mmCIF file of C-alpha atoms in Angstrom:
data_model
loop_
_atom_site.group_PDB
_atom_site.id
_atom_site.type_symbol
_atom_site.label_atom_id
_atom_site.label_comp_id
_atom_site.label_asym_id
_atom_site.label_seq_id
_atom_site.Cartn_x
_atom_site.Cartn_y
_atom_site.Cartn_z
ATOM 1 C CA UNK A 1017 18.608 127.700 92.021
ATOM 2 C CA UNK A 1018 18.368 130.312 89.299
ATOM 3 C CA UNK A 1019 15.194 131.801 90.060
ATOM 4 C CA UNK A 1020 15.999 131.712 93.886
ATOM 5 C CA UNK A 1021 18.972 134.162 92.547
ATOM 6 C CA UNK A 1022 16.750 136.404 90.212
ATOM 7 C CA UNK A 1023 14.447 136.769 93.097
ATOM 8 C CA UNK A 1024 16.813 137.591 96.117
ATOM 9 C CA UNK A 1025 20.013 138.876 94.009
ATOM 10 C CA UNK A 1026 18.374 142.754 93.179
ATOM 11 C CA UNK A 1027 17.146 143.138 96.779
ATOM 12 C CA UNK A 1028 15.131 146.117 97.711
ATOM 13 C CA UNK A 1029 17.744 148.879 97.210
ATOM 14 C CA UNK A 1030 17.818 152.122 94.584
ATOM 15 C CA UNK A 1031 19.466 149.828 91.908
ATOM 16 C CA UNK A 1032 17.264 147.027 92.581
ATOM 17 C CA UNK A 1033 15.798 147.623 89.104
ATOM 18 C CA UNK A 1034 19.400 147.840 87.397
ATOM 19 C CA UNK A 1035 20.633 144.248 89.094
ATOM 20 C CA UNK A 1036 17.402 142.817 87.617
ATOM 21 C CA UNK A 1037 17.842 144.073 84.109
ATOM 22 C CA UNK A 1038 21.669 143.158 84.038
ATOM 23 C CA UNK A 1039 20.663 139.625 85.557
ATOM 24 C CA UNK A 1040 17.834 139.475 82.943
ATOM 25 C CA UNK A 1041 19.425 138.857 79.863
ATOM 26 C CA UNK A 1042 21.717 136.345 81.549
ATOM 27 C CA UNK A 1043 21.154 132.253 81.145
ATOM 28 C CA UNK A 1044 19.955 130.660 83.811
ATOM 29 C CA UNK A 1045 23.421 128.622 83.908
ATOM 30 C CA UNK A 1046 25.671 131.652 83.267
ATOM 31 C CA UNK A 1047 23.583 133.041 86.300
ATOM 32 C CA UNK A 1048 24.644 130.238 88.256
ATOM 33 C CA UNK A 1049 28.173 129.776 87.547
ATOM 34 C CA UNK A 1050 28.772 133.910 87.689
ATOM 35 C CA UNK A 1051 27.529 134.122 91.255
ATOM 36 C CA UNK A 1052 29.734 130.862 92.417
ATOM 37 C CA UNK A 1053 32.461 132.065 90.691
ATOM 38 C CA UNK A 1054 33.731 134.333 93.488
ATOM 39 C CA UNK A 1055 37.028 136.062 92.664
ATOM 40 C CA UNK A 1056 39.089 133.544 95.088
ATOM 41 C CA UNK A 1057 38.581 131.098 92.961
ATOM 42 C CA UNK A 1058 39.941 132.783 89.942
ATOM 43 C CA UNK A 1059 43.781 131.975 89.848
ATOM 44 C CA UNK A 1060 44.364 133.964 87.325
ATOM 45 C CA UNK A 1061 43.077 136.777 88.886
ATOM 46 C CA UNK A 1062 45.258 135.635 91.996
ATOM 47 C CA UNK A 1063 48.586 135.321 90.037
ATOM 48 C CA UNK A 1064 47.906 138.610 88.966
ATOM 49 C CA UNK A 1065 47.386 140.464 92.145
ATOM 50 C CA UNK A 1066 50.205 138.399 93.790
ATOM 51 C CA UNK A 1067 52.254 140.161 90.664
ATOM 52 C CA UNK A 1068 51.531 143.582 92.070
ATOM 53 C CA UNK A 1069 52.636 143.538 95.348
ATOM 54 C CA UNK A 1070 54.676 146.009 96.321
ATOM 55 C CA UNK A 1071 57.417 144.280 98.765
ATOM 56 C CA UNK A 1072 57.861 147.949 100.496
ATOM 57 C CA UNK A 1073 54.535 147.605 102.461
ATOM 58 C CA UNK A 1074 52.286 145.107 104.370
ATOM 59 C CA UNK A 1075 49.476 144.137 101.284
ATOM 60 C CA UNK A 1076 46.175 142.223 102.059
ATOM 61 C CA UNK A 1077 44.345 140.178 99.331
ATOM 62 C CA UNK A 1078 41.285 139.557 100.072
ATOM 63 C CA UNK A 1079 40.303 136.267 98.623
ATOM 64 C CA UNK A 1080 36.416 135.710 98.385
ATOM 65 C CA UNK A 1081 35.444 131.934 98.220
ATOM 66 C CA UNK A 1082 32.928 129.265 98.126
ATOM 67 C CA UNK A 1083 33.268 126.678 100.405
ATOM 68 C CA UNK A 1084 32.698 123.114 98.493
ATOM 69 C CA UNK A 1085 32.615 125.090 95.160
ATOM 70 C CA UNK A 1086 31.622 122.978 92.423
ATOM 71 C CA UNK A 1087 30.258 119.862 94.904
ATOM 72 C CA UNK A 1088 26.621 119.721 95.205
ATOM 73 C CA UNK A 1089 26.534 120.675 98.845
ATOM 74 C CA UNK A 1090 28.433 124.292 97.625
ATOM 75 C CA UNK A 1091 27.821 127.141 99.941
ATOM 76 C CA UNK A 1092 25.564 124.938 102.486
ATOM 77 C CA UNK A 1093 26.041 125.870 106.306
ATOM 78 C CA UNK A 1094 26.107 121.937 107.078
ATOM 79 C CA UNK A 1095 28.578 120.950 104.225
ATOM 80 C CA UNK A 1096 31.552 121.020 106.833
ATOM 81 C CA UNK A 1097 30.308 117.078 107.822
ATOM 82 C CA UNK A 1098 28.726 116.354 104.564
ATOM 83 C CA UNK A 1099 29.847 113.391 102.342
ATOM 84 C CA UNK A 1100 29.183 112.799 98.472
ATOM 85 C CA UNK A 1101 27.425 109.873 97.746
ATOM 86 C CA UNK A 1102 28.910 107.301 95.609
ATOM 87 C CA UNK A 1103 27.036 108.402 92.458
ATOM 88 C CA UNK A 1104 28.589 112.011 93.342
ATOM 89 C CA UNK A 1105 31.667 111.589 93.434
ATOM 90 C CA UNK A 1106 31.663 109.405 90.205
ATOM 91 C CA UNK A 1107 29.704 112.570 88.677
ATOM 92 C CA UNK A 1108 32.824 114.884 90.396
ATOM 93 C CA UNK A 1109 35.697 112.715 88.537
ATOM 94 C CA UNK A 1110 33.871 112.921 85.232
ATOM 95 C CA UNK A 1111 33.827 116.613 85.578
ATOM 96 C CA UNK A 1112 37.248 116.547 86.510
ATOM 97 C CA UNK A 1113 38.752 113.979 83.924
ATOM 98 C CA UNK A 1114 39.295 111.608 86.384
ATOM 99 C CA UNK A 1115 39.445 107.720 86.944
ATOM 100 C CA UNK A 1116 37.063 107.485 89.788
ATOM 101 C CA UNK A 1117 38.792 103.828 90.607
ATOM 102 C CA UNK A 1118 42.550 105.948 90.586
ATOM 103 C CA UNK A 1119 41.754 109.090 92.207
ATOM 104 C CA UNK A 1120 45.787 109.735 93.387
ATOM 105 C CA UNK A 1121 46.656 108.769 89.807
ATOM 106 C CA UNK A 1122 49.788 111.081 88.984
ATOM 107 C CA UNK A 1123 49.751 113.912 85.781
ATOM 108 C CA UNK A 1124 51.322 112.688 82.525
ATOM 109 C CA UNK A 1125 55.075 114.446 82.545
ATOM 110 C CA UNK A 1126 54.571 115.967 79.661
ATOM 111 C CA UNK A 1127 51.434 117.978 80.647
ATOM 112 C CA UNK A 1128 51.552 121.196 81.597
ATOM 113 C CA UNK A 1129 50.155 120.105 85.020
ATOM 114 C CA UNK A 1130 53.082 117.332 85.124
ATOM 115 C CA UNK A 1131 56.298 119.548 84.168
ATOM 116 C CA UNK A 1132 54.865 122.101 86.873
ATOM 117 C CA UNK A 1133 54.545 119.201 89.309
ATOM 118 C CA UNK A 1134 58.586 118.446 88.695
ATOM 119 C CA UNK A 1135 59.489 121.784 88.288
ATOM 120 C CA UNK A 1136 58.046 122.465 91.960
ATOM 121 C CA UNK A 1137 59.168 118.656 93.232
ATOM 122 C CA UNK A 1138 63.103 119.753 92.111
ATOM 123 C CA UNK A 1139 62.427 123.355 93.571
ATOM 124 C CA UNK A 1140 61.681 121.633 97.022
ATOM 125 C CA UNK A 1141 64.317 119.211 96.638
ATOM 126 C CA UNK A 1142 67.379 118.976 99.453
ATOM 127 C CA UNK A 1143 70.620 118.589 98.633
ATOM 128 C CA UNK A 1144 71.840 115.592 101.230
ATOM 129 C CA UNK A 1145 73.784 116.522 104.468
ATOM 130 C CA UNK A 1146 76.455 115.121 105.617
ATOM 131 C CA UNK A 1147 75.185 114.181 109.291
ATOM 132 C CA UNK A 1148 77.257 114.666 112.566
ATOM 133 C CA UNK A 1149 77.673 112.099 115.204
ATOM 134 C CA UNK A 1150 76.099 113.393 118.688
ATOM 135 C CA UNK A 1151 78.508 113.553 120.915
ATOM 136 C CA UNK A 1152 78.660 111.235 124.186
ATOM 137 C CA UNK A 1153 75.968 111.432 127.245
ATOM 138 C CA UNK A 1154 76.940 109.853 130.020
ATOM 139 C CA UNK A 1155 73.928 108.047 131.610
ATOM 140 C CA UNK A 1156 75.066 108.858 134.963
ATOM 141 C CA UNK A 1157 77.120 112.027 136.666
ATOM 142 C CA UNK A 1158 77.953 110.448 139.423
ATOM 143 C CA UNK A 1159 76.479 112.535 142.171
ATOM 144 C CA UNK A 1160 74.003 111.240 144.186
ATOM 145 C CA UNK A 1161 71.509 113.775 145.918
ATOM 146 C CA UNK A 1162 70.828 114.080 150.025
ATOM 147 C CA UNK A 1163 68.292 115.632 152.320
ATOM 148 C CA UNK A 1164 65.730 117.200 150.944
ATOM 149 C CA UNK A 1165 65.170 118.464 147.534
ATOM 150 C CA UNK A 1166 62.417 118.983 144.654
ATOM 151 C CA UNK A 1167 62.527 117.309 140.965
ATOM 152 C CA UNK A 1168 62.519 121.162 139.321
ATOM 153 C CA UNK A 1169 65.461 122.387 141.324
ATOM 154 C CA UNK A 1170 67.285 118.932 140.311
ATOM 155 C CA UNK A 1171 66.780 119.808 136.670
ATOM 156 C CA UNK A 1172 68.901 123.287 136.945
ATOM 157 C CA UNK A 1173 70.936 121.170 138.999
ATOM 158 C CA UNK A 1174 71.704 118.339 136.483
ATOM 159 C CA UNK A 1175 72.553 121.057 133.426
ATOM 160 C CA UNK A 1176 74.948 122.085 135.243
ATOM 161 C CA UNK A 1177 76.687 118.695 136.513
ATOM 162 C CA UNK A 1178 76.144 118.039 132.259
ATOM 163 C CA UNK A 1179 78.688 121.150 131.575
ATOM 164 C CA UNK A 1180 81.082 119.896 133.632
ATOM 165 C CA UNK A 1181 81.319 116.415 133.259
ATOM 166 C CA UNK A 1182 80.153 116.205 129.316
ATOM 167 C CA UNK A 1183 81.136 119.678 128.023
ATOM 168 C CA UNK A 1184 80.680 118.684 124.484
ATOM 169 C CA UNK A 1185 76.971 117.497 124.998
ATOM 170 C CA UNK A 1186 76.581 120.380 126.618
ATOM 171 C CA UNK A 1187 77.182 122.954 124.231
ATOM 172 C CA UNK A 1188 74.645 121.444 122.306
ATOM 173 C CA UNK A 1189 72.165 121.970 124.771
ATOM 174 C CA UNK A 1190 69.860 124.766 123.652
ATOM 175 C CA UNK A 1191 67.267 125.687 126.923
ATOM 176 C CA UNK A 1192 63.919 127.965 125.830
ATOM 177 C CA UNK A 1193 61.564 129.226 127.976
ATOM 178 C CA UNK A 1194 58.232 131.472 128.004
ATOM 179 C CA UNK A 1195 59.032 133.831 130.969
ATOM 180 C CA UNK A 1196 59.096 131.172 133.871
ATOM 181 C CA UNK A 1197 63.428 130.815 133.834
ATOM 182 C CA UNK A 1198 64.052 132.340 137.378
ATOM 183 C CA UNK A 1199 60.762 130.087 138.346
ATOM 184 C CA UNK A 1200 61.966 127.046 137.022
ATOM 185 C CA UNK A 1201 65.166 126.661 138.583
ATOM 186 C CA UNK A 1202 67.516 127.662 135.464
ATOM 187 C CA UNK A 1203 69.153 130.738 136.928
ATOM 188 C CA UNK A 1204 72.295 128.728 137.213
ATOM 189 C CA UNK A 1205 72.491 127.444 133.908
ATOM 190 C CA UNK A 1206 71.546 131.016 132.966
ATOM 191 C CA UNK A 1207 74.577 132.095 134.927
ATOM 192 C CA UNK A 1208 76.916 129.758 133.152
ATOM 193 C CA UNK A 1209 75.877 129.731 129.534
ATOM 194 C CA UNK A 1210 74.263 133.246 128.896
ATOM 195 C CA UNK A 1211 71.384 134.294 126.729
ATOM 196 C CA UNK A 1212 71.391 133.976 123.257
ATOM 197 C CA UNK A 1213 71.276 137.616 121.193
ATOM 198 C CA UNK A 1214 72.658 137.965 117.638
ATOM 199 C CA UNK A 1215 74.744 140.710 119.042
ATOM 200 C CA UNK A 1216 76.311 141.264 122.597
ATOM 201 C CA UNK A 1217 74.244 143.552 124.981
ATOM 202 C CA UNK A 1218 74.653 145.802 128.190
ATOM 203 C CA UNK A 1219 72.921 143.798 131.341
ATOM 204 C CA UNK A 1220 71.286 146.849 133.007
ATOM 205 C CA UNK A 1221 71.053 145.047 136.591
ATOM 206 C CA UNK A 1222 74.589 143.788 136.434
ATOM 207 C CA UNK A 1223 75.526 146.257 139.429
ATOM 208 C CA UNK A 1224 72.241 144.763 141.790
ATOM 209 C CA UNK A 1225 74.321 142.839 144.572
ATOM 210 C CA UNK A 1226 70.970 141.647 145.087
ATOM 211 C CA UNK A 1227 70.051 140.001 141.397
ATOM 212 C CA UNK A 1228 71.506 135.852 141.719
ATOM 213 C CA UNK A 1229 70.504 135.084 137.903
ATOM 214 C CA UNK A 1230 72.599 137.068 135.683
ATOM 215 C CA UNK A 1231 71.191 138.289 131.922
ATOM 216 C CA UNK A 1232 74.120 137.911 130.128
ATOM 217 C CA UNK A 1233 72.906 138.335 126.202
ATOM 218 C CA UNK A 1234 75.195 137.211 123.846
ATOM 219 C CA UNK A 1235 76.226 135.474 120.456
ATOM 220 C CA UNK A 1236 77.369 132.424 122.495
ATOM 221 C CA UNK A 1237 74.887 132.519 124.862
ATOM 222 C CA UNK A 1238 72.733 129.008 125.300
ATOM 223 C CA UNK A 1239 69.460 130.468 126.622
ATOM 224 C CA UNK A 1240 66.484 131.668 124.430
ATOM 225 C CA UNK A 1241 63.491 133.704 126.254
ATOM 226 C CA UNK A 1242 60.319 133.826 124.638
ATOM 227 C CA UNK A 1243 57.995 135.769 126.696
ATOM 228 C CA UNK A 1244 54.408 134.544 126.920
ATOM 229 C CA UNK A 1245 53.834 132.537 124.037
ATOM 230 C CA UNK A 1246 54.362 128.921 124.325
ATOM 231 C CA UNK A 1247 53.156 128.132 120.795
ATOM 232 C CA UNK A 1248 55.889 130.147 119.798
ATOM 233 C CA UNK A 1249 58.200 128.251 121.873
ATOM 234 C CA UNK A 1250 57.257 124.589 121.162
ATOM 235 C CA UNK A 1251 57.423 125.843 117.725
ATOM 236 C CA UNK A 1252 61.233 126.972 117.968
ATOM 237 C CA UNK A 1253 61.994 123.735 119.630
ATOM 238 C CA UNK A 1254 60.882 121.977 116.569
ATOM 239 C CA UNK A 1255 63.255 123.888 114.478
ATOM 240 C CA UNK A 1256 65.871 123.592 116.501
ATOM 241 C CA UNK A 1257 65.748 119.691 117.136
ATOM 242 C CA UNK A 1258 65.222 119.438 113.204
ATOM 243 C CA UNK A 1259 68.697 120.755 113.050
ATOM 244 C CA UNK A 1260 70.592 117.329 112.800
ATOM 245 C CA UNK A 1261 68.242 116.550 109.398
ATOM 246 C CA UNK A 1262 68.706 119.866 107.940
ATOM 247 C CA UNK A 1263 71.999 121.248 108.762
ATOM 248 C CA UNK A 1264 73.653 118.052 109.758
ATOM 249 C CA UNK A 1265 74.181 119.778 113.047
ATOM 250 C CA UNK A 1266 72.457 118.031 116.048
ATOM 251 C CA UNK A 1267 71.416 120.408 119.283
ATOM 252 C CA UNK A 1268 69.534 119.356 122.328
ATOM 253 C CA UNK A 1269 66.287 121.607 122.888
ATOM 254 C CA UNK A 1270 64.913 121.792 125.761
ATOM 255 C CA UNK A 1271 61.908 123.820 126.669
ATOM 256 C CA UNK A 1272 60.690 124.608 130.094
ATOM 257 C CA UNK A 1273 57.290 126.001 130.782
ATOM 258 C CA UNK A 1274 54.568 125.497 133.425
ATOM 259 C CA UNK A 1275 53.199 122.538 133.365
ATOM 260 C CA UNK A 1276 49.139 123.574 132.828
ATOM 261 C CA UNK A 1277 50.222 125.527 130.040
ATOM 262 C CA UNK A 1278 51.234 122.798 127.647
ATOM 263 C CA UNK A 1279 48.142 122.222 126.605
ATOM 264 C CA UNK A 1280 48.464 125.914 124.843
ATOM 265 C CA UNK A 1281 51.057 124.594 122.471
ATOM 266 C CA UNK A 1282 50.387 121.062 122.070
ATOM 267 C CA UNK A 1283 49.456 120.985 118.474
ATOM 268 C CA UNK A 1284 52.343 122.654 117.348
ATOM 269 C CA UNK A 1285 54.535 120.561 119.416
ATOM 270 C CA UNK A 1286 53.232 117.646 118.139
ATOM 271 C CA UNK A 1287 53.498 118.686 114.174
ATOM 272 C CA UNK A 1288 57.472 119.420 115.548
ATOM 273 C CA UNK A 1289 57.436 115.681 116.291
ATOM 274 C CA UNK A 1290 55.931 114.521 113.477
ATOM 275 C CA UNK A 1291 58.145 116.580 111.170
ATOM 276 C CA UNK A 1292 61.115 114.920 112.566
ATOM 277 C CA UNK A 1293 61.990 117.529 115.115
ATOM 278 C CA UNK A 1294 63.106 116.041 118.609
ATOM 279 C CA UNK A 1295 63.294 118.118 121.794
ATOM 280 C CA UNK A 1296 62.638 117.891 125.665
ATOM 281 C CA UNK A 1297 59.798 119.706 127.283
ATOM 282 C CA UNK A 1298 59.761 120.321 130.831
ATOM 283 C CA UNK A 1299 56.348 120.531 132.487
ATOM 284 C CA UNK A 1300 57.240 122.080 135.665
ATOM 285 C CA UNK A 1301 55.759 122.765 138.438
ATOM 286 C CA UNK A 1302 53.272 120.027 137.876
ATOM 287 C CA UNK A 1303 50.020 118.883 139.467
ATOM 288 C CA UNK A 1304 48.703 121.202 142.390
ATOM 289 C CA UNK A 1305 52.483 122.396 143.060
ATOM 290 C CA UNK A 1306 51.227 125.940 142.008
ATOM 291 C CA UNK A 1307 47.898 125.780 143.743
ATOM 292 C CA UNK A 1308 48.693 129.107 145.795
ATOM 293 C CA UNK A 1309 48.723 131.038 142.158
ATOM 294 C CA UNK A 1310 45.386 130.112 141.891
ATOM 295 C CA UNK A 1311 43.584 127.113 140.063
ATOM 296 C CA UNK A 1312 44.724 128.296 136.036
ATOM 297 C CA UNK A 1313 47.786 126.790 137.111
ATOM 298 C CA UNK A 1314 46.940 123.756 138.318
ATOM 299 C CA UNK A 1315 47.587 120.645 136.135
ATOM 300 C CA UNK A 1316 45.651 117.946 136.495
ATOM 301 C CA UNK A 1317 45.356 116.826 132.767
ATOM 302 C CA UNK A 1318 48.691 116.562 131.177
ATOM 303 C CA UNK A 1319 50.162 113.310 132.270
ATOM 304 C CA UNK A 1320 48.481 111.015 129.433
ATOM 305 C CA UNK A 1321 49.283 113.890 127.322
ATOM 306 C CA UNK A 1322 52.864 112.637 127.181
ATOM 307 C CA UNK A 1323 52.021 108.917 127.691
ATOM 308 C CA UNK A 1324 49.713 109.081 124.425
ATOM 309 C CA UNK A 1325 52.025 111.393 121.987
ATOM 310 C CA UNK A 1326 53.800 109.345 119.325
ATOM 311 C CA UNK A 1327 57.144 109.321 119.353
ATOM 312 C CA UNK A 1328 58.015 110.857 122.750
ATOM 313 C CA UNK A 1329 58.791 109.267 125.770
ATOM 314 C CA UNK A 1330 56.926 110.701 128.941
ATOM 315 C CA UNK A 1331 58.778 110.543 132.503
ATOM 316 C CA UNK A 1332 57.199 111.562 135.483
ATOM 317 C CA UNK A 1333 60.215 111.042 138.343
ATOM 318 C CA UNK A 1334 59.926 111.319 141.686
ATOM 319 C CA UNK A 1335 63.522 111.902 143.096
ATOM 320 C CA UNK A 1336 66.137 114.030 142.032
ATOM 321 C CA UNK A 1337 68.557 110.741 140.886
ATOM 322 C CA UNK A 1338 65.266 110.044 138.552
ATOM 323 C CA UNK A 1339 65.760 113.268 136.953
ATOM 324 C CA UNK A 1340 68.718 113.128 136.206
ATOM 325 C CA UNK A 1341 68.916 110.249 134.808
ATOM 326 C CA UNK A 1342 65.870 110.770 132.770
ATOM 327 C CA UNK A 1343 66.862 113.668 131.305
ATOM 328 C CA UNK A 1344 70.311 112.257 130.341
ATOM 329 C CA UNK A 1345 68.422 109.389 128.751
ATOM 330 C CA UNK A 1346 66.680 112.050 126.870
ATOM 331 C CA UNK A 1347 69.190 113.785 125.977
ATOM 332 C CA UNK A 1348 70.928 110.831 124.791
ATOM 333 C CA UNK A 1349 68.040 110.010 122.047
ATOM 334 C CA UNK A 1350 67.956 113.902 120.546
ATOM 335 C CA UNK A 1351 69.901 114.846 117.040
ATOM 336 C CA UNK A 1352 69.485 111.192 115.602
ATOM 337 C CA UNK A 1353 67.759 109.423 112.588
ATOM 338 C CA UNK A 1354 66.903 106.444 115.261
ATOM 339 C CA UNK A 1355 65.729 109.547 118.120
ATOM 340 C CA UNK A 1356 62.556 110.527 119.872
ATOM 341 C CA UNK A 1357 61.555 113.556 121.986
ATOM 342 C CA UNK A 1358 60.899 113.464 125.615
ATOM 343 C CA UNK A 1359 57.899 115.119 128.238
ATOM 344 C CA UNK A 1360 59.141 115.409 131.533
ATOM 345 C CA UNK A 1361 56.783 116.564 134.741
ATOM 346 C CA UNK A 1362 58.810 117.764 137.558
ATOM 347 C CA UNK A 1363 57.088 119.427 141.206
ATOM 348 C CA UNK A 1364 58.264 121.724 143.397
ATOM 349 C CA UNK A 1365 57.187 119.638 146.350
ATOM 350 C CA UNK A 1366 59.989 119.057 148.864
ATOM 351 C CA UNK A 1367 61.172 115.218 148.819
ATOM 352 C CA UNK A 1368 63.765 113.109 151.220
ATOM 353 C CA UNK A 1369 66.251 111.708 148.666
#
């Protein structure tokens, strides 16, 4: 309260006096409303700082705030669980001009608040795409795996069968991965389609008779690495399978990463979902596949994570055939108003086919 603030406010310092004397001639309501009005709430003050940024170098505002301002539980270290009472929040809409029984109710057009509302709603508006048919997957290559083999390996395996036998669905496929593509069995596809760079660049290991994966970067190329940073990853596989919506251009995204890591990007993959962007991610090696690198990569947790994700389909196949048909079933649904996104566990455990 107000004499809390006259009290504590001056402190013990050199200009304690000063603080008191400025404070003193103040209202105990102007008192109040001064020291809760912090300058992050002043959007006028905001608009104005925003309008002197200088777009030549990085610019920090710093923002201070009051969290709750203007509820009665304002600045209180348990307000993050706190709810108003009913008598509250009928007090809040008064203050507010509000119908406490219509809370969403909608600004009159013709108030300032309403012709910014439209101005901003047109603003945001999308002109409608024309969208593009996907072309053809086939559900089945046609090839049907002996002796011994692992579901990983099968993946590289089946990207490539894709390019030949469905060349068109294929060039839609878009692979991204963290750091884990000579680990995850795509060195062939690598070889094939090529890395993706806006411009063409010099492979540096292109005379090792040694090196089997190839880094070809180019405009054309089909590949995107990331480097260590699945969040980033998951979160350029949501704009990527949002193409069909926003470009009218559907492409197939699929994102490979070990399998304990998913739980690094998970919430960003699962706002890509949600805002209507469908891909394929790849948790691979799975389960204790990895257990000689140690228990971090060890995944004993993400099965239900696919299972219980809305729209996505989780497959967990045991033979090579499975994964290939899986992940032309997945493919199948991607770049679509009516499509989903898949999660697909793979091993690295040998397996009779």
């Amino acid at each position: 309260d107000a004499e809390q603030v006259r009290g504590r406010l001056p402190g013990d310092g050199p200009d304690a006096a000063a603080i008191a004397s400025l404070i003193a001639g103040l209202d105990d309501d102007t008192l109040l409303r001064a020291i809760r009005n912090l300058g992050g709430h002043d959007l006028d003050a905001l608009r104005a700082a925003y309008g002197q940024i200088d777009d030549t170098r990085p610019t920090v505002i710093i923002a201070y705030t009051i969290k709750g301002r203007g509820l009665p539980t304002q600045g209180h270290p348990q307000n993050h669980s706190s709810l108003l009472t009913v008598e509250q929040y009928e007090q809040l809409a008064a203050e507010l001009g509000m119908d406490p029984v219509d809370p969403w109710a909608r600004f009159e057009p013709d108030s300032v608040a309403g012709r910014v509302c439209g101005a901003v709603a047109q603003w945001l508006q999308r002109d409608p795409v024309d969208l593009a048919t996907p072309p053809a997957v086939p559900a089945d290559i046609g090839r049907t795996p002996t002796g011994t083999s692992t579901t990983q390996a099968a993946l590289g395996r089946a990207l490539l069968d894709l390019s030949r036998e469905a060349p068109e669905a294929a060039k839609r496929v878009v692979t991204v991965s963290p750091d884990v593509s000579s680990t995850t069995n795509l060195a062939g596809w690598l070889n094939k389609v090529g890395v993706w760079s806006p411009n063409e660049r010099r492979n540096w290991f292109d005379d090792d008779a040694e090196t089997i994966m190839h880094w070809r970067e180019k405009p054309t190329g089909q590949h995107m690495e990331l480097g260590i940073a699945e969040t980033n990853l998951v979160g350029l596989m949501g704009e990527l399978g949002a193409a069909w919506s926003r470009w009218g251009q559907p492409l197939f995204p699929i994102g490979v990463m070990y399998d304990p890591f998913v739980e690094r990007a998970l919430e960003p993959w699962s706002y890509g979902i949600y805002a209507g962007g469908q891909s394929i991610l790849v948790g691979t090696p799975s389960g204790v596949t990895l257990a000689a690198e140690g228990g971090a990569h060890q995944s004993i947790k993400t099965p239900s994570i696919g299972l219980e994700q809305p729209g996505c389909v989780s497959y967990e196949p045991a033979f090579a055939i499975d994964v290939e048909w899986t992940l032309l079933d997945s493919i199948s649904r991607l770049g679509r108003p009516d499509g989903s996104s898949s999660y697909l566990r793979l091993s690295t455990r040998p397996v009779d086919q």
